[in-house]
Coordinates of N, CA and C and ligand atoms in Angstrom, one line a residue:
X1 N 25.4 74.1 -65.8 CA 26.0 74.0 -64.4 C 26.1 72.6 -64.0
X2 N 27.1 72.2 -63.3 CA 27.4 70.9 -62.8 C 26.3 70.4 -61.8
X3 N 25.9 69.2 -61.8 CA 24.9 68.7 -60.8 C 25.7 68.3 -59.6
X4 N 25.2 68.8 -58.5 CA 26.0 68.7 -57.2 C 25.2 67.9 -56.2
X5 N 23.9 68.2 -56.1 CA 23.1 67.7 -55.0 C 22.0 66.7 -55.4
X6 N 22.0 65.6 -54.7 CA 20.9 64.6 -55.0 C 20.0 64.7 -53.8
X7 N 18.7 65.1 -54.1 CA 17.7 65.2 -53.1 C 17.0 63.9 -53.0
X8 N 16.9 63.3 -51.8 CA 16.1 62.1 -51.6 C 15.0 62.3 -50.7
X9 N 13.8 62.1 -51.2 CA 12.6 62.2 -50.4 C 12.3 60.9 -49.7
X10 N 12.3 60.9 -48.4 CA 12.1 59.6 -47.6 C 10.7 59.6 -46.9
X11 N 9.8 60.4 -47.4 CA 8.4 60.3 -46.8 C 7.7 59.0 -47.3
X12 N 7.0 58.3 -46.4 CA 6.3 57.1 -46.9 C 5.2 57.5 -47.8
X13 N 4.8 58.8 -47.9 CA 3.8 59.2 -48.9 C 4.4 60.2 -49.9
X14 N 5.6 59.9 -50.3 CA 6.4 60.8 -51.1 C 5.7 61.6 -52.2
X15 N 4.9 60.9 -53.0 CA 4.3 61.7 -54.2 C 3.3 62.8 -53.7
X16 N 2.7 62.7 -52.5 CA 1.8 63.7 -52.1 C 2.3 64.3 -50.8
X17 N 3.6 64.3 -50.5 CA 4.1 64.7 -49.2 C 4.4 66.2 -49.1
X18 N 4.4 66.6 -47.8 CA 4.9 67.9 -47.5 C 6.4 68.0 -47.9
X19 N 7.1 66.8 -47.6 CA 8.5 66.8 -48.0 C 8.7 67.1 -49.5
X20 N 7.8 66.6 -50.3 CA 8.0 66.9 -51.7 C 7.8 68.4 -52.0
X21 N 6.9 69.1 -51.3 CA 6.7 70.5 -51.5 C 8.0 71.3 -51.0
X22 N 8.6 70.8 -49.9 CA 9.8 71.4 -49.4 C 10.9 71.2 -50.4
X23 N 11.0 70.0 -50.9 CA 12.1 69.7 -51.9 C 11.9 70.5 -53.1
X24 N 10.7 70.7 -53.6 CA 10.5 71.5 -54.8 C 10.9 73.0 -54.5
X25 N 10.7 73.5 -53.4 CA 11.1 74.8 -53.1 C 12.7 74.9 -53.1
X26 N 13.3 73.8 -52.5 CA 14.7 73.8 -52.5 C 15.2 73.8 -53.9
X27 N 14.6 73.1 -54.8 CA 15.1 73.0 -56.2 C 14.9 74.4 -56.9
X28 N 13.9 75.1 -56.5 CA 13.7 76.4 -57.1 C 14.9 77.3 -56.9
X29 N 15.6 77.0 -55.8 CA 16.7 77.8 -55.4 C 18.1 77.3 -55.9
X30 N 18.1 76.2 -56.5 CA 19.4 75.7 -57.0 C 19.3 75.1 -58.4
X31 N 18.2 75.3 -59.0 CA 18.0 74.9 -60.5 C 18.7 73.6 -60.8
X32 N 19.5 73.6 -61.9 CA 20.0 72.4 -62.4 C 21.1 71.8 -61.6
X33 N 21.5 72.4 -60.5 CA 22.5 71.8 -59.6 C 22.0 70.6 -58.8
X34 N 20.6 70.5 -58.7 CA 20.0 69.5 -57.9 C 19.1 68.6 -58.7
X35 N 19.1 67.3 -58.3 CA 18.3 66.3 -58.9 C 17.5 65.6 -57.8
X36 N 16.2 65.4 -58.1 CA 15.2 64.9 -57.1 C 14.9 63.4 -57.4
X37 N 14.9 62.6 -56.3 CA 14.4 61.2 -56.4 C 13.7 60.9 -55.0
X38 N 13.0 59.7 -55.0 CA 12.4 59.3 -53.8 C 13.0 58.0 -53.4
X39 N 12.9 57.7 -52.1 CA 13.4 56.4 -51.5 C 12.2 55.5 -51.5
X40 N 12.3 54.4 -52.2 CA 11.3 53.3 -52.0 C 12.0 52.0 -51.8
X41 N 11.3 51.0 -51.3 CA 12.0 49.8 -50.9 C 12.7 49.2 -52.1
X42 N 12.2 49.4 -53.3 CA 12.7 48.7 -54.5 C 13.9 49.4 -55.1
X43 N 14.2 50.6 -54.7 CA 15.3 51.3 -55.5 C 16.6 51.6 -54.7
X44 N 16.8 51.0 -53.6 CA 18.0 51.3 -52.8 C 19.3 51.1 -53.6
X45 N 19.4 50.0 -54.3 CA 20.6 49.7 -55.1 C 20.9 50.8 -56.1
X46 N 19.8 51.2 -56.8 CA 19.9 52.2 -57.9 C 20.3 53.5 -57.2
X47 N 19.8 53.8 -56.1 CA 20.1 55.1 -55.5 C 21.6 55.1 -54.9
X48 N 22.0 54.0 -54.4 CA 23.4 53.9 -53.9 C 24.4 54.2 -55.1
X49 N 24.0 53.6 -56.3 CA 24.9 53.8 -57.5 C 24.8 55.3 -57.9
X50 N 23.6 55.8 -57.9 CA 23.4 57.2 -58.4 C 24.1 58.2 -57.5
X51 N 24.2 57.9 -56.2 CA 24.8 58.9 -55.3 C 26.3 59.1 -55.5
X52 N 26.9 58.1 -56.2 CA 28.3 58.2 -56.5 C 28.7 59.4 -57.4
X53 N 27.6 59.9 -58.1 CA 27.9 61.0 -59.0 C 27.7 62.4 -58.3
X54 N 27.4 62.4 -57.0 CA 27.1 63.7 -56.4 C 28.0 63.9 -55.2
X55 N 28.4 65.2 -55.0 CA 29.2 65.5 -53.8 C 28.3 65.6 -52.6
X56 N 27.0 65.9 -52.8 CA 26.1 66.2 -51.7 C 24.8 65.4 -51.8
X57 N 24.3 64.9 -50.7 CA 23.0 64.3 -50.7 C 22.1 65.0 -49.6
X58 N 20.9 65.4 -50.0 CA 20.0 66.1 -49.1 C 18.9 65.1 -48.8
X59 N 18.8 64.6 -47.6 CA 17.7 63.7 -47.2 C 16.5 64.6 -46.7
X60 N 15.4 64.5 -47.3 CA 14.2 65.3 -47.0 C 13.1 64.3 -46.5
X61 N 12.7 64.4 -45.2 CA 11.7 63.5 -44.7 C 11.0 64.1 -43.5
X62 N 9.8 63.4 -43.1 CA 9.1 63.9 -42.0 C 9.6 63.2 -40.7
X63 N 9.2 63.8 -39.6 CA 9.4 63.1 -38.3 C 8.3 62.1 -38.1
X64 N 8.6 60.9 -37.8 CA 7.6 59.9 -37.5 C 7.9 59.3 -36.1
X65 N 7.0 59.5 -35.2 CA 7.2 58.9 -33.8 C 8.5 59.3 -33.2
X66 N 8.8 60.6 -33.3 CA 10.1 61.1 -32.8 C 11.3 60.5 -33.4
X67 N 11.2 60.0 -34.6 CA 12.3 59.3 -35.2 C 12.3 59.4 -36.7
X68 N 13.1 58.6 -37.4 CA 13.1 58.6 -38.8 C 12.0 57.7 -39.4
X69 N 11.4 58.0 -40.5 CA 10.4 57.1 -41.0 C 11.0 55.9 -41.6
X70 N 10.3 54.8 -41.7 CA 10.8 53.5 -42.1 C 11.6 53.6 -43.4
X71 N 11.1 54.3 -44.5 CA 11.9 54.2 -45.7 C 13.3 54.8 -45.5
X72 N 13.5 55.8 -44.7 CA 14.9 56.3 -44.4 C 15.7 55.3 -43.6
X73 N 15.0 54.8 -42.5 CA 15.7 53.8 -41.7 C 16.3 52.6 -42.4
X74 N 15.4 52.1 -43.3 CA 15.9 50.9 -44.0 C 16.9 51.2 -45.0
X75 N 16.7 52.4 -45.6 CA 17.7 52.8 -46.7 C 19.1 53.0 -46.0
X76 N 19.2 53.6 -44.8 CA 20.5 53.8 -44.2 C 21.0 52.5 -43.7
X77 N 20.2 51.7 -43.1 CA 20.6 50.4 -42.6 C 21.3 49.5 -43.7
X78 N 20.6 49.5 -44.8 CA 21.2 48.7 -45.9 C 22.4 49.3 -46.5
X79 N 22.5 50.7 -46.5 CA 23.6 51.4 -47.0 C 24.9 51.0 -46.3
X80 N 24.7 50.8 -44.9 CA 25.9 50.4 -44.1 C 26.6 49.1 -44.6
X81 N 25.9 48.3 -45.3 CA 26.5 47.1 -45.8 C 27.1 47.3 -47.2
X82 N 26.9 48.5 -47.8 CA 27.4 48.7 -49.2 C 28.2 50.0 -49.2
X83 N 29.0 50.3 -48.2 CA 29.5 51.7 -48.1 C 30.4 52.1 -49.4
X84 N 30.1 53.2 -49.9 CA 30.9 53.6 -51.1 C 32.3 54.1 -50.8
X85 N 33.2 54.1 -51.8 CA 34.6 54.6 -51.5 C 34.5 56.1 -51.3
X86 N 33.7 56.7 -52.2 CA 33.6 58.2 -52.1 C 32.3 58.5 -51.4
X87 N 32.5 59.1 -50.2 CA 31.3 59.4 -49.3 C 30.7 60.8 -49.6
X88 N 29.5 60.9 -50.0 CA 28.9 62.2 -50.2 C 28.7 62.9 -48.8
X89 N 28.6 64.2 -48.8 CA 28.2 65.0 -47.6 C 26.7 64.9 -47.4
X90 N 26.3 64.5 -46.3 CA 24.9 64.3 -46.0 C 24.3 65.5 -45.3
X91 N 23.2 66.1 -45.9 CA 22.5 67.1 -45.2 C 21.1 66.6 -45.0
X92 N 20.3 67.3 -44.1 CA 19.0 66.9 -43.8 C 18.0 68.1 -43.8
X93 N 16.8 67.9 -44.4 CA 15.7 68.8 -44.2 C 14.6 68.0 -43.7
X94 N 14.2 68.2 -42.4 CA 13.2 67.4 -41.8 C 12.0 68.3 -41.4
X95 N 10.8 67.8 -41.5 CA 9.7 68.6 -41.0 C 8.8 67.7 -40.1
X96 N 8.2 68.4 -39.1 CA 7.4 67.6 -38.1 C 6.1 68.3 -38.0
X97 N 5.1 67.6 -37.5 CA 3.7 68.2 -37.3 C 3.6 69.2 -36.2
X98 N 4.3 68.9 -35.1 CA 4.2 69.8 -33.9 C 4.8 71.1 -34.2
X99 N 4.5 72.1 -33.4 CA 4.9 73.4 -33.6 C 6.5 73.6 -33.3
X100 N 6.9 72.8 -32.3 CA 8.3 73.0 -31.9 C 9.3 72.3 -32.8
X101 N 10.2 73.0 -33.5 CA 11.2 72.4 -34.4 C 12.1 71.4 -33.6
X102 N 12.3 71.7 -32.3 CA 13.2 70.9 -31.5 C 12.7 69.4 -31.4
X103 N 11.4 69.2 -31.7 CA 11.0 67.8 -31.8 C 11.9 66.9 -32.7
X104 N 12.5 67.6 -33.6 CA 13.3 66.9 -34.6 C 14.7 66.6 -34.2
X105 N 15.1 67.1 -33.0 CA 16.5 67.0 -32.5 C 17.0 65.6 -32.6
X106 N 16.2 64.6 -32.0 CA 16.7 63.3 -31.9 C 16.9 62.6 -33.3
X107 N 16.0 62.9 -34.2 CA 16.1 62.4 -35.6 C 17.4 62.9 -36.2
X108 N 17.7 64.2 -36.0 CA 18.9 64.8 -36.6 C 20.2 64.1 -36.0
X109 N 20.1 63.8 -34.7 CA 21.2 63.1 -34.0 C 21.4 61.7 -34.5
X110 N 20.3 61.1 -34.9 CA 20.4 59.7 -35.4 C 21.1 59.7 -36.8
X111 N 20.8 60.7 -37.6 CA 21.5 60.8 -38.9 C 23.0 61.2 -38.7
X112 N 23.2 62.0 -37.7 CA 24.6 62.4 -37.4 C 25.4 61.2 -36.9
X113 N 24.7 60.3 -36.1 CA 25.4 59.1 -35.6 C 25.7 58.2 -36.8
X114 N 24.7 58.0 -37.7 CA 24.9 57.2 -38.9 C 26.2 57.7 -39.6
X115 N 26.3 59.0 -39.8 CA 27.4 59.6 -40.6 C 28.7 59.3 -39.8
X116 N 28.7 59.5 -38.5 CA 29.9 59.4 -37.7 C 30.4 57.9 -37.8
X117 N 29.5 57.0 -37.6 CA 29.8 55.6 -37.6 C 30.3 55.1 -38.9
X118 N 29.9 55.7 -40.0 CA 30.2 55.2 -41.4 C 31.1 56.1 -42.2
X119 N 31.6 57.1 -41.6 CA 32.6 58.0 -42.3 C 32.0 58.9 -43.3
X120 N 30.7 59.3 -43.2 CA 30.2 60.3 -44.0 C 30.3 61.7 -43.4
X121 N 30.7 62.7 -44.1 CA 30.7 64.1 -43.5 C 29.2 64.5 -43.4
X122 N 28.9 65.1 -42.3 CA 27.5 65.7 -42.1 C 27.6 67.2 -42.5
X123 N 26.6 67.6 -43.3 CA 26.6 69.0 -43.8 C 25.6 69.8 -43.1
X124 N 24.6 70.3 -43.7 CA 23.6 71.2 -43.1 C 22.4 70.5 -42.6
X125 N 21.7 71.2 -41.7 CA 20.3 70.7 -41.3 C 19.4 71.8 -41.3
X126 N 18.1 71.5 -41.7 CA 17.0 72.5 -41.5 C 15.9 71.7 -40.8
X127 N 15.5 72.2 -39.7 CA 14.4 71.6 -38.9 C 13.2 72.5 -39.0
X128 N 12.1 71.9 -39.6 CA 10.9 72.7 -39.8 C 9.8 72.2 -38.8
X129 N 9.4 73.1 -37.9 CA 8.3 72.8 -37.0 C 7.0 73.3 -37.7
X130 N 5.8 72.7 -37.3 CA 4.5 73.0 -37.9 C 4.6 72.7 -39.4
X131 N 5.3 71.7 -39.8 CA 5.5 71.4 -41.2 C 4.3 71.0 -42.0
X132 N 3.3 70.5 -41.3 CA 2.1 70.1 -42.0 C 1.3 71.4 -42.4
X133 N 1.5 72.5 -41.6 CA 0.6 73.6 -41.7 C 1.3 74.9 -42.4
X134 N 2.5 75.1 -42.1 CA 3.1 76.4 -42.4 C 3.0 76.8 -43.9
X135 N 3.0 75.8 -44.8 CA 3.0 76.2 -46.2 C 1.6 76.8 -46.6
X136 N 0.6 76.6 -45.8 CA -0.7 77.1 -46.1 C -1.1 78.3 -45.3
X137 N -0.1 79.0 -44.8 CA -0.3 80.1 -43.9 C 0.5 81.3 -44.4
X138 N 0.2 82.5 -43.9 CA 1.0 83.7 -44.3 C 2.5 83.6 -43.8
X139 N 2.7 82.6 -42.9 CA 4.1 82.4 -42.5 C 5.0 81.6 -43.4
X140 N 4.4 81.3 -44.6 CA 5.1 80.5 -45.6 C 6.4 81.1 -45.9
X141 N 6.5 82.5 -45.9 CA 7.7 83.2 -46.3 C 8.9 82.8 -45.4
X142 N 8.6 82.5 -44.2 CA 9.6 82.2 -43.2 C 10.4 80.9 -43.6
X143 N 9.6 79.9 -44.0 CA 10.2 78.6 -44.5 C 10.9 78.8 -45.8
X144 N 10.3 79.6 -46.7 CA 10.9 79.9 -48.0 C 12.3 80.5 -47.8
X145 N 12.4 81.4 -46.9 CA 13.7 82.1 -46.6 C 14.7 81.1 -46.1
X146 N 14.3 80.2 -45.2 CA 15.3 79.2 -44.7 C 15.7 78.2 -45.7
X147 N 14.7 77.8 -46.6 CA 15.1 76.9 -47.7 C 16.1 77.5 -48.6
X148 N 15.9 78.8 -48.9 CA 16.8 79.5 -49.8 C 18.2 79.5 -49.2
X149 N 18.3 79.8 -47.8 CA 19.6 79.8 -47.1 C 20.2 78.4 -47.1
X150 N 19.4 77.4 -47.0 CA 19.9 76.0 -47.0 C 20.5 75.7 -48.3
X151 N 19.8 76.1 -49.4 CA 20.4 75.8 -50.8 C 21.7 76.5 -50.9
X152 N 21.8 77.8 -50.5 CA 23.0 78.5 -50.6 C 24.1 77.9 -49.8
X153 N 23.8 77.5 -48.6 CA 24.8 76.9 -47.7 C 25.4 75.6 -48.3
X154 N 24.5 74.8 -48.9 CA 25.0 73.5 -49.5 C 25.8 73.8 -50.8
X155 N 25.3 74.7 -51.6 CA 26.0 75.0 -52.9 C 27.4 75.5 -52.6
X156 N 27.5 76.4 -51.6 CA 28.7 77.1 -51.2 C 29.6 76.2 -50.3
X157 N 29.0 75.1 -49.9 CA 29.7 74.2 -48.9 C 30.1 75.0 -47.6
X158 N 29.1 75.8 -47.2 CA 29.3 76.5 -45.9 C 28.1 76.0 -45.0
X159 N 28.3 74.8 -44.5 CA 27.2 74.1 -43.9 C 26.8 74.7 -42.5
X160 N 25.5 74.6 -42.2 CA 25.1 75.2 -40.9 C 23.8 74.5 -40.4
X161 N 23.5 74.9 -39.2 CA 22.2 74.3 -38.6 C 21.2 75.3 -38.6
X162 N 20.0 75.0 -39.2 CA 18.9 76.0 -39.3 C 17.6 75.4 -38.7
X163 N 16.7 76.4 -38.3 CA 15.5 76.0 -37.7 C 14.4 77.0 -38.1
X164 N 13.2 76.5 -38.2 CA 12.1 77.5 -38.5 C 10.7 76.9 -38.0
X165 N 9.9 77.7 -37.5 CA 8.5 77.3 -37.3 C 7.6 78.5 -37.3
X166 N 6.3 78.4 -37.1 CA 5.4 79.5 -37.1 C 5.5 80.2 -35.7
X167 N 5.6 81.6 -35.8 CA 5.8 82.3 -34.5 C 4.4 82.5 -33.8
X168 N 3.9 81.4 -33.3 CA 2.6 81.4 -32.6 C 2.8 80.8 -31.2
X169 N 1.9 81.3 -30.2 CA 1.9 80.6 -29.0 C 1.4 79.2 -29.1
X170 N 1.9 78.2 -28.3 CA 1.5 76.8 -28.5 C 0.0 76.7 -28.3
X171 N -0.6 77.4 -27.4 CA -2.1 77.2 -27.2 C -2.9 77.6 -28.4
X172 N -2.5 78.6 -29.1 CA -3.2 79.0 -30.4 C -3.0 78.0 -31.5
X173 N -1.7 77.4 -31.6 CA -1.4 76.4 -32.6 C -2.3 75.2 -32.3
X174 N -2.3 74.8 -31.0 CA -3.1 73.5 -30.7 C -4.6 73.8 -31.0
X175 N -5.1 74.9 -30.7 CA -6.5 75.2 -30.9 C -6.8 75.2 -32.4
X176 N -6.0 75.8 -33.2 CA -6.2 75.9 -34.7 C -6.0 74.5 -35.3
X177 N -5.0 73.8 -34.8 CA -4.8 72.5 -35.5 C -5.9 71.5 -35.1
X178 N -6.4 71.6 -33.8 CA -7.5 70.7 -33.4 C -8.7 70.9 -34.3
X179 N -9.0 72.2 -34.5 CA -10.1 72.5 -35.3 C -9.9 72.0 -36.8
X180 N -8.7 72.1 -37.3 CA -8.4 71.7 -38.6 C -8.6 70.2 -38.7
X181 N -8.1 69.4 -37.8 CA -8.1 67.9 -37.9 C -9.5 67.4 -37.6
X182 N -10.3 68.1 -36.8 CA -11.7 67.6 -36.6 C -12.5 67.8 -37.9
X183 N -12.3 69.0 -38.5 CA -13.0 69.2 -39.8 C -12.6 68.2 -40.9
X184 N -11.3 67.9 -40.9 CA -10.7 67.0 -41.8 C -11.3 65.6 -41.6
X185 N -11.4 65.2 -40.3 CA -12.0 63.9 -40.0 C -13.5 63.8 -40.5
X186 N -14.2 64.9 -40.2 CA -15.6 64.9 -40.6 C -15.8 64.8 -42.1
X187 N -14.9 65.5 -42.8 CA -14.9 65.4 -44.3 C -14.7 64.0 -44.8
X188 N -14.0 63.2 -44.0 CA -13.7 61.8 -44.4 C -14.5 60.8 -43.6
X189 N -15.5 61.2 -42.9 CA -16.4 60.3 -42.2 C -15.8 59.8 -40.9
X190 N -14.9 60.5 -40.3 CA -14.3 60.0 -39.0 C -14.7 61.0 -37.9
X191 N -15.3 60.5 -36.9 CA -15.7 61.5 -35.8 C -14.6 61.9 -34.9
X192 N -14.8 62.9 -34.2 CA -13.7 63.4 -33.2 C -13.5 62.2 -32.2
X193 N -14.6 61.6 -31.7 CA -14.5 60.5 -30.7 C -13.6 59.4 -31.3
X194 N -13.9 59.0 -32.5 CA -13.1 58.0 -33.1 C -11.6 58.3 -33.2
X195 N -11.4 59.6 -33.6 CA -10.0 60.0 -33.7 C -9.2 60.1 -32.4
X196 N -10.0 60.2 -31.3 CA -9.4 60.3 -29.9 C -9.1 58.9 -29.4
X197 N -9.5 57.8 -30.1 CA -9.2 56.4 -29.6 C -7.8 56.1 -30.1
X198 N -7.2 55.0 -29.5 CA -5.9 54.5 -30.0 C -6.1 53.4 -31.1
X199 N -7.4 53.1 -31.4 CA -7.6 52.0 -32.3 C -7.6 52.5 -33.8
X200 N -6.4 52.6 -34.3 CA -6.3 53.1 -35.7 C -7.1 52.3 -36.7
X201 N -6.9 51.0 -36.7 CA -7.5 50.1 -37.7 C -9.0 49.9 -37.5
X202 N -9.4 49.8 -36.2 CA -10.8 49.4 -36.0 C -11.8 50.5 -36.2
X203 N -11.4 51.8 -36.2 CA -12.4 52.8 -36.3 C -12.8 53.1 -37.7
Ligands
LIG301 C1 2.7 57.8 -38.3 C2 3.0 59.3 -38.0 C3 3.8 59.6 -37.0 C4 4.1 61.0 -36.7 N1 4.9 61.3 -35.7 C5 5.2 62.6 -35.4 C6 5.9 63.0 -34.2 O1 6.4 62.2 -33.5 N2 6.1 64.3 -34.0 C7 5.6 65.3 -34.8 O2 5.8 66.5 -34.6 N3 4.9 65.0 -35.9 C8 4.7 63.7 -36.2 N4 4.0 63.3 -37.4 C9 3.5 64.4 -38.3 C10 4.4 64.5 -39.5 O3 5.7 64.6 -39.2 C11 3.9 65.6 -40.4 O4 2.5 65.4 -40.7 C12 4.7 65.8 -41.6 O5 4.3 67.1 -42.2 C13 4.5 64.7 -42.7 O6 5.4 65.0 -43.7 P1 5.3 64.3 -45.2 O7 4.0 64.8 -45.8 O8 6.5 64.7 -45.9 O9 5.2 62.8 -45.0 C14 3.6 62.0 -37.6 C15 2.8 61.6 -38.7 C16 2.5 60.3 -38.9 C17 1.6 59.9 -40.0

């Protein structure tokens, strides 16, 4: 089958990222039609050339400070200076730590603005809330279902906007996630008090 989709993981911790796990699920749903790569500072030129062979690019990345993580920002910024003649259709699969998938709205708008300014068609989007947690819960099936739909939408070129999160009240999510992160800190020798300071480097 013809290769159609280039998946680009833009997480700063790509090899061990949630984005990688989401990308792998996506690939399970489109087999040899998709190829996976990661965005790093040293491979922009190679990826711009590689993208010429694909009709679709799927950017997979996390939400960082209500925005795009640096690898994606610098990749797009540099791309603006090397625009290809044949523009691929850009789709996005974004995941954020908070429960609300709408936290990702601004980041999606940023990619849409990039596309509009530079003549790239925008394709599908999948916004995943509770992206750090959902894969390790019984709600995993909900995200699997949406990723399957995303793959189908891009393959069939019937682009759409999708969203998914865990169907939990915010208070329960905050309680469970606080417990998780405190235990995680303890395991790594970081106290709750230290995690509650703003001094990332000093603690
Ligand atoms: C520096 C940093 C900033 C983050 N900012 C946000 C944020 O603004 N909103 C949010 O919901 N999650 C935020 N997160 C959580 C990540 O989006 C979440 O952990 C995600 O699953 C990481 O995906 P990855 O493993 O693919 O990198 C942030 C995480 C980090 C490390």
